[in-house]
Amino acid sequence: SLSLSLSHLTFTVSTRNAHITDPKKRKYAAMVTQLDDGIGRVVQALERTNQLDNTYIIFLSDNGATWTPEDCWDFVHGSNAPYRGGKTTTFEGGIKSVSFIWSKLLPPHLHGYRATGLFHVVDVYGLLEHLTLGGVSQNGAHGANQCATEVSQHGAGDYGGSCERSGKSVSEVGSDATRHLIDLIDGHVSAGRSTILHTLITDVPSSRLLVYCSNSNYPLPFNYSTLRHGNYKLFLGTGLSHMCGSDAMRDSCPPLSPHPDNAPENTRNNISVILIDIVKDPRETTNIADMHPDVVREMTAIIRAYEVNAVDYW
């Protein structure tokens, strides 16, 4: 595993990418160019040592481009257009990223193939075990991961993803939770997930909050959860109003809706929701929660099931 963090910081001053007129973007592009050069040197070393023909190269990013306020340390005028949001949010601009798998060992029908299924970074772990150990890890797990769990009472049982909650993380493991990339490599071109838990965060102690920027009115990532299920994506929590009211997000969030099961007499702890049909509305412009209360309830039940299976880690 090679973690290239060059694109996080813009320390270098370079004459490359001179066609970019904005000096901050030109400096950032220079860091990305150095990242490309570094990957090239790795490939050259594999070829020079006769290992390239027996190697899988998996390239991916952990989030979308930075777009935070200018007083943040890694502000680089990033853009995730046409998607909404960016790094530190769970809008599509923050969680969709470019990735690819390259190898001479791939079957011919996958050469140049563009997968349209839904995958998560945790699927890479199962794929690596499958490729190197025949699918069985040293502890006997078959492509298992610490953030996947089967919740049979709520359907498909392929839930898994980034999972954090009020000092809690999911510990149960689904037996085939990370087989999605394995299925793709094995020839099932329709492979992919139906459900991804993007965040599960509620009631984080204030002492554990990350002060990401000196700007105090910035959307700190707490008190709302985000779930993708089928064609729908749900944002749920008491902290949505804080996030959407911040300087960075005030003009980006669609209008919030109350949860259909809010208690009218308890307005202080009312839960807000945003429901998006992510297939029809990939730019996340329209909140349809009021039109689909049953979908909101179904996805809320999935999130609650995750909370039941979470364990403390603070």
Short mmCIF file of C-alpha atoms in Angstrom, two decimals:
data_model
loop_
_atom_site.label_atom_id
_atom_site.label_comp_id
_atom_site.label_asym_id
_atom_site.label_seq_id
_atom_site.Cartn_x
_atom_site.Cartn_y
_atom_site.Cartn_z
CA SER A 1 0.00 0.00 0.00
CA LEU A 2 1.39 3.38 -1.02
CA SER A 3 -0.23 6.50 0.43
CA LEU A 4 0.61 9.54 -1.66
CA SER A 5 -0.47 12.65 0.22
CA LEU A 6 1.17 15.17 -2.10
CA SER A 7 -2.17 16.58 -3.20
CA HIS A 8 -3.04 17.54 0.39
CA LEU A 9 -0.37 20.22 0.68
CA THR A 10 0.94 22.83 -1.73
CA PHE A 11 4.44 23.57 -0.51
CA THR A 12 6.24 23.45 -3.83
CA VAL A 13 6.67 26.28 -6.29
CA SER A 14 6.93 24.93 -9.81
CA THR A 15 7.16 26.31 -13.32
CA ARG A 16 5.15 23.33 -14.59
CA ASN A 17 1.52 23.77 -15.62
CA ALA A 18 2.29 27.32 -16.67
CA HIS A 19 -0.95 27.42 -18.65
CA ILE A 20 -2.92 27.65 -15.36
CA THR A 21 -3.20 31.34 -14.55
CA ASP A 22 -4.46 31.10 -10.94
CA PRO A 23 -1.27 30.80 -8.82
CA LYS A 24 -2.92 28.66 -6.11
CA LYS A 25 -4.40 26.25 -8.63
CA ARG A 26 -1.11 26.15 -10.55
CA LYS A 27 0.79 25.22 -7.37
CA TYR A 28 -1.81 22.56 -6.55
CA ALA A 29 -1.59 21.16 -10.09
CA ALA A 30 2.17 20.93 -9.65
CA MET A 31 1.66 18.71 -6.59
CA VAL A 32 -0.72 16.47 -8.53
CA THR A 33 1.82 16.28 -11.36
CA GLN A 34 4.44 15.15 -8.83
CA LEU A 35 1.98 12.51 -7.64
CA ASP A 36 1.64 11.28 -11.22
CA ASP A 37 5.42 11.21 -11.57
CA GLY A 38 5.73 9.18 -8.35
CA ILE A 39 3.29 6.57 -9.59
CA GLY A 40 5.22 6.43 -12.85
CA ARG A 41 8.44 5.68 -10.97
CA VAL A 42 6.72 2.85 -9.10
CA VAL A 43 5.53 1.32 -12.38
CA GLN A 44 9.01 1.66 -13.87
CA ALA A 45 10.54 -0.08 -10.85
CA LEU A 46 8.06 -2.96 -11.14
CA GLU A 47 8.88 -3.30 -14.81
CA ARG A 48 12.64 -3.10 -14.20
CA THR A 49 12.45 -5.91 -11.62
CA ASN A 50 10.17 -8.10 -13.77
CA GLN A 51 7.23 -7.83 -11.35
CA LEU A 52 4.82 -5.74 -13.41
CA ASP A 53 3.28 -8.69 -15.25
CA ASN A 54 2.23 -10.21 -11.91
CA THR A 55 0.95 -7.03 -10.25
CA TYR A 56 -2.42 -5.41 -9.68
CA ILE A 57 -2.38 -1.62 -9.43
CA ILE A 58 -5.40 -0.16 -7.64
CA PHE A 59 -5.67 3.63 -7.62
CA LEU A 60 -8.23 5.47 -5.55
CA SER A 61 -8.80 8.60 -3.49
CA ASP A 62 -10.31 8.94 -0.02
CA ASN A 63 -12.52 11.93 -0.81
CA GLY A 64 -13.39 14.62 -3.30
CA ALA A 65 -11.46 17.83 -3.81
CA THR A 66 -11.01 20.30 -1.00
CA TRP A 67 -13.35 23.27 -1.23
CA THR A 68 -13.23 24.55 2.35
CA PRO A 69 -13.07 28.22 3.44
CA GLU A 70 -9.89 30.09 2.61
CA ASP A 71 -8.60 30.05 6.18
CA CYS A 72 -8.28 26.25 6.13
CA TRP A 73 -4.80 24.77 5.91
CA ASP A 74 -5.40 22.81 2.69
CA PHE A 75 -7.57 25.32 0.84
CA VAL A 76 -6.71 24.94 -2.86
CA HIS A 77 -9.75 26.23 -4.73
CA GLY A 78 -10.77 22.65 -5.55
CA SER A 79 -13.81 21.84 -7.64
CA ASN A 80 -16.02 18.76 -7.77
CA ALA A 81 -18.33 20.08 -10.46
CA PRO A 82 -20.97 19.13 -11.37
CA TYR A 83 -21.44 17.55 -7.93
CA ARG A 84 -22.37 19.37 -4.73
CA GLY A 85 -19.99 19.81 -1.80
CA GLY A 86 -16.49 18.48 -1.25
CA LYS A 87 -14.09 17.06 1.31
CA THR A 88 -15.54 16.83 4.86
CA THR A 89 -19.12 16.54 3.52
CA THR A 90 -21.11 13.49 2.44
CA PHE A 91 -22.56 15.20 -0.59
CA GLU A 92 -21.48 13.48 -3.82
CA GLY A 93 -18.65 15.98 -4.35
CA GLY A 94 -17.12 14.83 -1.09
CA ILE A 95 -17.44 11.06 -1.46
CA LYS A 96 -17.27 10.24 -5.17
CA SER A 97 -13.72 9.81 -6.41
CA VAL A 98 -11.87 8.52 -9.42
CA SER A 99 -10.49 4.99 -9.14
CA PHE A 100 -9.18 2.26 -11.42
CA ILE A 101 -7.72 -1.24 -11.40
CA TRP A 102 -4.93 -2.08 -13.84
CA SER A 103 -3.24 -5.43 -14.40
CA LYS A 104 -2.13 -7.62 -17.25
CA LEU A 105 -3.82 -10.40 -15.27
CA LEU A 106 -7.29 -8.92 -15.79
CA PRO A 107 -9.51 -10.93 -18.16
CA PRO A 108 -9.75 -9.42 -21.66
CA HIS A 109 -13.40 -8.35 -21.29
CA LEU A 110 -12.40 -6.00 -18.46
CA HIS A 111 -9.70 -4.18 -20.43
CA GLY A 112 -10.97 -0.62 -20.69
CA TYR A 113 -14.27 -1.55 -19.03
CA ARG A 114 -15.97 1.21 -17.05
CA ALA A 115 -17.86 -0.21 -14.07
CA THR A 116 -21.06 1.65 -13.21
CA GLY A 117 -21.86 -0.27 -10.02
CA LEU A 118 -21.68 1.14 -6.50
CA PHE A 119 -18.46 0.27 -4.66
CA HIS A 120 -16.80 1.33 -1.42
CA VAL A 121 -13.14 1.54 -0.45
CA VAL A 122 -13.61 -1.31 2.06
CA ASP A 123 -14.28 -3.63 -0.90
CA VAL A 124 -10.59 -3.34 -1.79
CA TYR A 125 -9.62 -5.32 1.32
CA GLY A 126 -11.67 -8.33 0.27
CA LEU A 127 -10.30 -8.10 -3.27
CA LEU A 128 -6.68 -8.05 -2.07
CA GLU A 129 -7.24 -11.12 0.09
CA HIS A 130 -8.94 -12.85 -2.83
CA LEU A 131 -6.04 -12.10 -5.18
CA THR A 132 -3.21 -12.91 -2.77
CA LEU A 133 -4.61 -15.54 -0.38
CA GLY A 134 -7.36 -17.15 -2.39
CA GLY A 135 -10.01 -15.28 -0.42
CA VAL A 136 -9.07 -16.63 3.04
CA SER A 137 -7.29 -14.33 5.47
CA GLN A 138 -4.88 -15.51 8.13
CA ASN A 139 -7.66 -15.37 10.72
CA GLY A 140 -10.01 -17.37 8.52
CA ALA A 141 -12.28 -14.52 7.43
CA HIS A 142 -13.43 -14.46 3.83
CA GLY A 143 -12.94 -10.91 2.65
CA ALA A 144 -14.32 -9.55 5.90
CA ASN A 145 -14.04 -5.98 7.08
CA GLN A 146 -14.52 -4.32 10.45
CA CYS A 147 -17.24 -1.94 9.26
CA ALA A 148 -19.57 -4.39 7.49
CA THR A 149 -22.53 -6.15 9.02
CA GLU A 150 -25.49 -8.14 7.82
CA VAL A 151 -28.82 -6.78 9.01
CA SER A 152 -31.11 -9.46 7.68
CA GLN A 153 -34.27 -7.96 9.09
CA HIS A 154 -33.84 -4.95 6.81
CA GLY A 155 -33.16 -6.65 3.49
CA ALA A 156 -30.18 -7.27 1.28
CA GLY A 157 -27.55 -7.86 3.95
CA ASP A 158 -24.71 -6.19 2.05
CA TYR A 159 -24.44 -3.17 4.31
CA GLY A 160 -20.97 -1.80 4.91
CA GLY A 161 -18.97 1.36 4.65
CA SER A 162 -17.42 4.16 6.59
CA CYS A 163 -18.96 3.88 10.02
CA GLU A 164 -18.43 6.21 12.92
CA ARG A 165 -20.91 7.01 15.65
CA SER A 166 -20.65 8.89 18.91
CA GLY A 167 -17.49 7.01 19.73
CA LYS A 168 -18.87 3.80 18.23
CA SER A 169 -18.05 1.60 15.27
CA VAL A 170 -19.69 -1.48 13.80
CA SER A 171 -17.96 -4.73 14.77
CA GLU A 172 -20.08 -7.51 13.23
CA VAL A 173 -18.88 -8.92 9.93
CA GLY A 174 -20.95 -10.01 6.94
CA SER A 175 -19.61 -13.18 5.30
CA ASP A 176 -19.78 -11.73 1.79
CA ALA A 177 -19.83 -8.05 2.70
CA THR A 178 -16.82 -7.11 0.56
CA ARG A 179 -17.20 -9.45 -2.40
CA HIS A 180 -18.36 -6.75 -4.78
CA LEU A 181 -15.00 -6.07 -6.47
CA ILE A 182 -14.23 -9.79 -6.40
CA ASP A 183 -17.43 -10.43 -8.34
CA LEU A 184 -16.43 -7.74 -10.84
CA ILE A 185 -12.97 -9.26 -11.38
CA ASP A 186 -14.57 -12.70 -11.69
CA GLY A 187 -16.65 -11.51 -14.62
CA HIS A 188 -19.91 -10.30 -13.11
CA VAL A 189 -20.01 -6.90 -14.83
CA SER A 190 -23.23 -5.96 -13.03
CA ALA A 191 -21.51 -6.27 -9.61
CA GLY A 192 -21.95 -3.55 -7.03
CA ARG A 193 -23.55 -2.61 -3.74
CA SER A 194 -27.14 -1.64 -3.09
CA THR A 195 -26.41 0.00 0.27
CA ILE A 196 -23.54 2.08 1.66
CA LEU A 197 -23.41 3.68 5.08
CA HIS A 198 -21.39 6.85 4.50
CA THR A 199 -21.49 8.22 8.05
CA LEU A 200 -23.00 7.16 11.35
CA ILE A 201 -22.25 10.03 13.71
CA THR A 202 -24.41 11.21 16.61
CA ASP A 203 -23.75 13.09 19.84
CA VAL A 204 -19.98 13.31 19.54
CA PRO A 205 -18.53 14.79 22.76
CA SER A 206 -17.42 18.38 22.17
CA SER A 207 -13.94 17.50 23.42
CA ARG A 208 -13.54 15.12 20.45
CA LEU A 209 -14.58 17.53 17.73
CA LEU A 210 -11.97 18.44 15.15
CA VAL A 211 -11.44 22.18 14.80
CA TYR A 212 -10.73 21.96 11.10
CA CYS A 213 -10.56 25.67 10.34
CA SER A 214 -10.10 28.87 12.29
CA ASN A 215 -13.49 29.91 10.89
CA SER A 216 -15.83 28.87 13.70
CA ASN A 217 -18.91 28.84 11.48
CA TYR A 218 -17.83 25.80 9.48
CA PRO A 219 -19.78 22.50 9.18
CA LEU A 220 -18.17 20.29 11.80
CA PRO A 221 -18.97 16.65 10.98
CA PHE A 222 -21.27 15.64 13.82
CA ASN A 223 -24.87 14.83 14.69
CA TYR A 224 -26.06 13.54 11.34
CA SER A 225 -25.80 10.26 9.46
CA THR A 226 -25.80 9.57 5.73
CA LEU A 227 -27.02 6.37 4.04
CA ARG A 228 -27.23 5.33 0.39
CA HIS A 229 -29.84 2.64 -0.24
CA GLY A 230 -30.85 1.72 -3.78
CA ASN A 231 -31.59 4.91 -5.71
CA TYR A 232 -31.97 6.98 -2.56
CA LYS A 233 -29.61 8.86 -0.26
CA LEU A 234 -30.71 10.00 3.19
CA PHE A 235 -29.16 12.63 5.46
CA LEU A 236 -30.59 12.28 8.98
CA GLY A 237 -29.90 14.01 12.27
CA THR A 238 -30.27 16.94 14.63
CA GLY A 239 -27.03 18.48 13.32
CA LEU A 240 -28.14 19.07 9.73
CA SER A 241 -29.37 22.58 10.51
CA HIS A 242 -25.92 23.50 11.86
CA MET A 243 -24.18 22.04 8.84
CA CYS A 244 -26.51 23.66 6.31
CA GLY A 245 -26.43 26.98 8.15
CA SER A 246 -22.65 27.28 8.08
CA ASP A 247 -20.81 29.81 5.95
CA ALA A 248 -19.53 27.11 3.62
CA MET A 249 -22.86 25.36 3.07
CA ARG A 250 -25.52 28.05 3.36
CA ASP A 251 -25.99 28.29 -0.39
CA SER A 252 -25.45 24.58 -1.08
CA CYS A 253 -27.90 22.58 1.04
CA PRO A 254 -31.37 21.89 -0.30
CA PRO A 255 -34.13 22.93 2.13
CA LEU A 256 -34.42 20.62 5.15
CA SER A 257 -37.52 18.58 6.01
CA PRO A 258 -38.69 17.41 9.45
CA HIS A 259 -38.56 13.67 10.02
CA PRO A 260 -42.07 12.22 9.53
CA ASP A 261 -41.96 10.73 13.04
CA ASN A 262 -40.89 13.90 14.89
CA ALA A 263 -42.84 14.55 18.09
CA PRO A 264 -44.56 17.95 17.74
CA GLU A 265 -44.15 18.70 21.45
CA ASN A 266 -40.36 18.10 21.40
CA THR A 267 -39.05 20.66 18.93
CA ARG A 268 -35.61 20.94 20.55
CA ASN A 269 -34.59 17.41 19.57
CA ASN A 270 -36.42 17.25 16.28
CA ILE A 271 -34.60 15.38 13.55
CA SER A 272 -34.11 16.96 10.14
CA VAL A 273 -33.78 14.95 6.93
CA ILE A 274 -32.75 15.36 3.33
CA LEU A 275 -33.81 12.61 0.90
CA ILE A 276 -32.36 12.61 -2.60
CA ASP A 277 -33.09 10.36 -5.58
CA ILE A 278 -29.40 10.17 -6.39
CA VAL A 279 -29.96 8.48 -9.78
CA LYS A 280 -32.34 11.14 -11.08
CA ASP A 281 -30.72 13.99 -9.16
CA PRO A 282 -26.95 13.35 -8.89
CA ARG A 283 -26.32 17.03 -8.17
CA GLU A 284 -28.48 16.74 -5.03
CA THR A 285 -30.63 19.79 -5.68
CA THR A 286 -34.08 18.58 -4.56
CA ASN A 287 -35.13 17.25 -1.16
CA ILE A 288 -38.00 14.79 -1.75
CA ALA A 289 -38.42 13.63 1.87
CA ASP A 290 -41.89 15.13 2.21
CA MET A 291 -43.07 13.15 -0.82
CA HIS A 292 -41.61 9.81 0.34
CA PRO A 293 -42.09 9.43 4.12
CA ASP A 294 -42.10 5.62 3.83
CA VAL A 295 -38.64 5.68 2.22
CA VAL A 296 -37.40 7.96 5.00
CA ARG A 297 -38.76 5.53 7.62
CA GLU A 298 -37.24 2.49 5.90
CA MET A 299 -33.80 4.07 5.65
CA THR A 300 -34.03 5.41 9.19
CA ALA A 301 -34.63 1.82 10.38
CA ILE A 302 -31.43 0.71 8.60
CA ILE A 303 -29.45 3.48 10.30
CA ARG A 304 -30.94 2.56 13.68
CA ALA A 305 -29.93 -1.06 13.11
CA TYR A 306 -26.35 0.10 12.59
CA GLU A 307 -26.52 2.05 15.84
CA VAL A 308 -27.63 -1.07 17.73
CA ASN A 309 -24.62 -2.98 16.39
CA ALA A 310 -22.12 -0.20 17.07
CA VAL A 311 -19.51 -0.46 19.83
CA ASP A 312 -17.83 2.31 21.83
CA TYR A 313 -14.35 3.37 20.81
CA TRP A 314 -13.89 6.70 22.60
#
